[in-house]
Amino acid sequence: MTENDVVEAGHLEARASVSRSEDALTKKRQRRKPVPLEELPTGLWTVGDCARYLGKSDDWVYKRSADGTLPMRKHGADNRYVPAEIVAWATRAKGQ
């Protein structure tokens, strides 16, 4: 193996690493499809349930809950969401 072979192999490995990183970012940026209300549990929703209904990530729901944008209830240390409040909030948000 020559020095050029080693350098070329390093470039190929670096390109593969960048490609994997780009794939991960693409997956992260993909818009999530909202889940119909009928497919979610009755009663209080978890962060994941709320995120699935809105078509957003769990992180998005946590941030909007923390800044008071999204209506939520504290259930011990957990955030819980009243489905009717989330549906009303989403309806208002669409109208803006």
PDB file of C-alpha atoms in Angstrom:
ATOM      1  CA  MET A   1       0.000   0.000   0.000  1.00  0.00           C
ATOM      2  CA  THR A   2       1.453   3.326  -1.049  1.00  0.00           C
ATOM      3  CA  GLU A   3       1.119   6.675   0.645  1.00  0.00           C
ATOM      4  CA  ASN A   4      -1.395   7.768  -2.002  1.00  0.00           C
ATOM      5  CA  ASP A   5      -3.540   4.715  -1.231  1.00  0.00           C
ATOM      6  CA  VAL A   6      -3.570   5.618   2.459  1.00  0.00           C
ATOM      7  CA  VAL A   7      -4.503   9.247   1.742  1.00  0.00           C
ATOM      8  CA  GLU A   8      -7.244   8.190  -0.686  1.00  0.00           C
ATOM      9  CA  ALA A   9      -8.659   5.707   1.820  1.00  0.00           C
ATOM     10  CA  GLY A  10      -8.750   8.464   4.438  1.00  0.00           C
ATOM     11  CA  HIS A  11     -10.673  10.748   2.075  1.00  0.00           C
ATOM     12  CA  LEU A  12     -13.161   7.994   1.258  1.00  0.00           C
ATOM     13  CA  GLU A  13     -13.696   7.298   4.953  1.00  0.00           C
ATOM     14  CA  ALA A  14     -14.199  11.009   5.664  1.00  0.00           C
ATOM     15  CA  ARG A  15     -16.735  11.295   2.815  1.00  0.00           C
ATOM     16  CA  ALA A  16     -18.637   8.263   4.137  1.00  0.00           C
ATOM     17  CA  SER A  17     -18.742   9.834   7.595  1.00  0.00           C
ATOM     18  CA  VAL A  18     -20.134  13.102   6.183  1.00  0.00           C
ATOM     19  CA  SER A  19     -22.686  11.140   4.176  1.00  0.00           C
ATOM     20  CA  ARG A  20     -23.879   9.309   7.313  1.00  0.00           C
ATOM     21  CA  SER A  21     -24.168  12.645   9.144  1.00  0.00           C
ATOM     22  CA  GLU A  22     -26.196  14.132   6.288  1.00  0.00           C
ATOM     23  CA  ASP A  23     -28.505  11.097   6.330  1.00  0.00           C
ATOM     24  CA  ALA A  24     -29.095  11.559  10.060  1.00  0.00           C
ATOM     25  CA  LEU A  25     -29.894  15.264   9.601  1.00  0.00           C
ATOM     26  CA  THR A  26     -32.246  14.515   6.721  1.00  0.00           C
ATOM     27  CA  LYS A  27     -34.157  12.011   8.860  1.00  0.00           C
ATOM     28  CA  LYS A  28     -34.302  14.466  11.751  1.00  0.00           C
ATOM     29  CA  ARG A  29     -35.622  17.262   9.509  1.00  0.00           C
ATOM     30  CA  GLN A  30     -38.316  15.174   7.852  1.00  0.00           C
ATOM     31  CA  ARG A  31     -41.791  16.428   8.666  1.00  0.00           C
ATOM     32  CA  ARG A  32     -43.696  14.001  10.802  1.00  0.00           C
ATOM     33  CA  LYS A  33     -47.211  13.174   9.777  1.00  0.00           C
ATOM     34  CA  PRO A  34     -49.882  13.974  12.355  1.00  0.00           C
ATOM     35  CA  VAL A  35     -51.733  10.979  13.755  1.00  0.00           C
ATOM     36  CA  PRO A  36     -55.556  11.103  13.671  1.00  0.00           C
ATOM     37  CA  LEU A  37     -57.271  11.747  16.981  1.00  0.00           C
ATOM     38  CA  GLU A  38     -58.990   8.356  16.822  1.00  0.00           C
ATOM     39  CA  GLU A  39     -55.636   6.556  16.929  1.00  0.00           C
ATOM     40  CA  LEU A  40     -54.556   8.166  20.207  1.00  0.00           C
ATOM     41  CA  PRO A  41     -55.528   7.094  23.725  1.00  0.00           C
ATOM     42  CA  THR A  42     -58.440   8.593  25.590  1.00  0.00           C
ATOM     43  CA  GLY A  43     -57.694  10.413  28.813  1.00  0.00           C
ATOM     44  CA  LEU A  44     -54.581  12.491  29.384  1.00  0.00           C
ATOM     45  CA  TRP A  45     -51.881  12.371  26.723  1.00  0.00           C
ATOM     46  CA  THR A  46     -48.159  11.966  27.261  1.00  0.00           C
ATOM     47  CA  VAL A  47     -45.581  14.137  25.510  1.00  0.00           C
ATOM     48  CA  GLY A  48     -45.268  11.437  22.844  1.00  0.00           C
ATOM     49  CA  ASP A  49     -49.024  11.295  22.256  1.00  0.00           C
ATOM     50  CA  CYS A  50     -49.192  15.066  21.921  1.00  0.00           C
ATOM     51  CA  ALA A  51     -46.224  15.115  19.540  1.00  0.00           C
ATOM     52  CA  ARG A  52     -47.771  12.392  17.382  1.00  0.00           C
ATOM     53  CA  TYR A  53     -51.093  14.259  17.132  1.00  0.00           C
ATOM     54  CA  LEU A  54     -49.381  17.538  16.193  1.00  0.00           C
ATOM     55  CA  GLY A  55     -46.859  15.917  13.843  1.00  0.00           C
ATOM     56  CA  LYS A  56     -43.948  17.346  15.837  1.00  0.00           C
ATOM     57  CA  SER A  57     -41.018  15.960  17.803  1.00  0.00           C
ATOM     58  CA  ASP A  58     -41.045  15.288  21.538  1.00  0.00           C
ATOM     59  CA  ASP A  59     -38.421  18.047  21.926  1.00  0.00           C
ATOM     60  CA  TRP A  60     -40.717  20.533  20.185  1.00  0.00           C
ATOM     61  CA  VAL A  61     -43.556  19.668  22.580  1.00  0.00           C
ATOM     62  CA  TYR A  62     -41.273  19.994  25.630  1.00  0.00           C
ATOM     63  CA  LYS A  63     -40.039  23.422  24.482  1.00  0.00           C
ATOM     64  CA  ARG A  64     -43.530  24.759  23.736  1.00  0.00           C
ATOM     65  CA  SER A  65     -44.769  23.432  27.082  1.00  0.00           C
ATOM     66  CA  ALA A  66     -41.896  25.061  28.954  1.00  0.00           C
ATOM     67  CA  ASP A  67     -42.445  28.471  27.368  1.00  0.00           C
ATOM     68  CA  GLY A  68     -46.206  28.317  27.966  1.00  0.00           C
ATOM     69  CA  THR A  69     -47.192  28.179  24.298  1.00  0.00           C
ATOM     70  CA  LEU A  70     -48.746  24.721  24.549  1.00  0.00           C
ATOM     71  CA  PRO A  71     -51.357  24.052  27.256  1.00  0.00           C
ATOM     72  CA  MET A  72     -50.295  21.301  29.644  1.00  0.00           C
ATOM     73  CA  ARG A  73     -50.771  19.992  33.150  1.00  0.00           C
ATOM     74  CA  LYS A  74     -48.101  18.780  35.533  1.00  0.00           C
ATOM     75  CA  HIS A  75     -48.731  15.273  36.795  1.00  0.00           C
ATOM     76  CA  GLY A  76     -46.001  14.857  39.365  1.00  0.00           C
ATOM     77  CA  ALA A  77     -42.804  15.429  37.417  1.00  0.00           C
ATOM     78  CA  ASP A  78     -44.457  14.563  34.086  1.00  0.00           C
ATOM     79  CA  ASN A  79     -46.216  16.764  31.560  1.00  0.00           C
ATOM     80  CA  ARG A  80     -49.707  15.644  30.602  1.00  0.00           C
ATOM     81  CA  TYR A  81     -52.019  17.071  27.976  1.00  0.00           C
ATOM     82  CA  VAL A  82     -55.809  17.280  27.829  1.00  0.00           C
ATOM     83  CA  PRO A  83     -56.744  16.219  24.291  1.00  0.00           C
ATOM     84  CA  ALA A  84     -59.564  18.780  23.939  1.00  0.00           C
ATOM     85  CA  GLU A  85     -57.171  21.611  24.903  1.00  0.00           C
ATOM     86  CA  ILE A  86     -54.554  20.448  22.387  1.00  0.00           C
ATOM     87  CA  VAL A  87     -57.144  20.132  19.605  1.00  0.00           C
ATOM     88  CA  ALA A  88     -58.433  23.659  20.394  1.00  0.00           C
ATOM     89  CA  TRP A  89     -54.869  25.020  20.512  1.00  0.00           C
ATOM     90  CA  ALA A  90     -54.007  23.384  17.160  1.00  0.00           C
ATOM     91  CA  THR A  91     -57.184  24.776  15.594  1.00  0.00           C
ATOM     92  CA  ARG A  92     -56.343  28.299  16.812  1.00  0.00           C
ATOM     93  CA  ALA A  93     -52.733  27.924  15.658  1.00  0.00           C
ATOM     94  CA  LYS A  94     -53.840  26.931  12.139  1.00  0.00           C
ATOM     95  CA  GLY A  95     -56.015  30.028  11.917  1.00  0.00           C
ATOM     96  CA  GLN A  96     -53.141  32.415  12.628  1.00  0.00           C
TER      97      GLN A  96
END
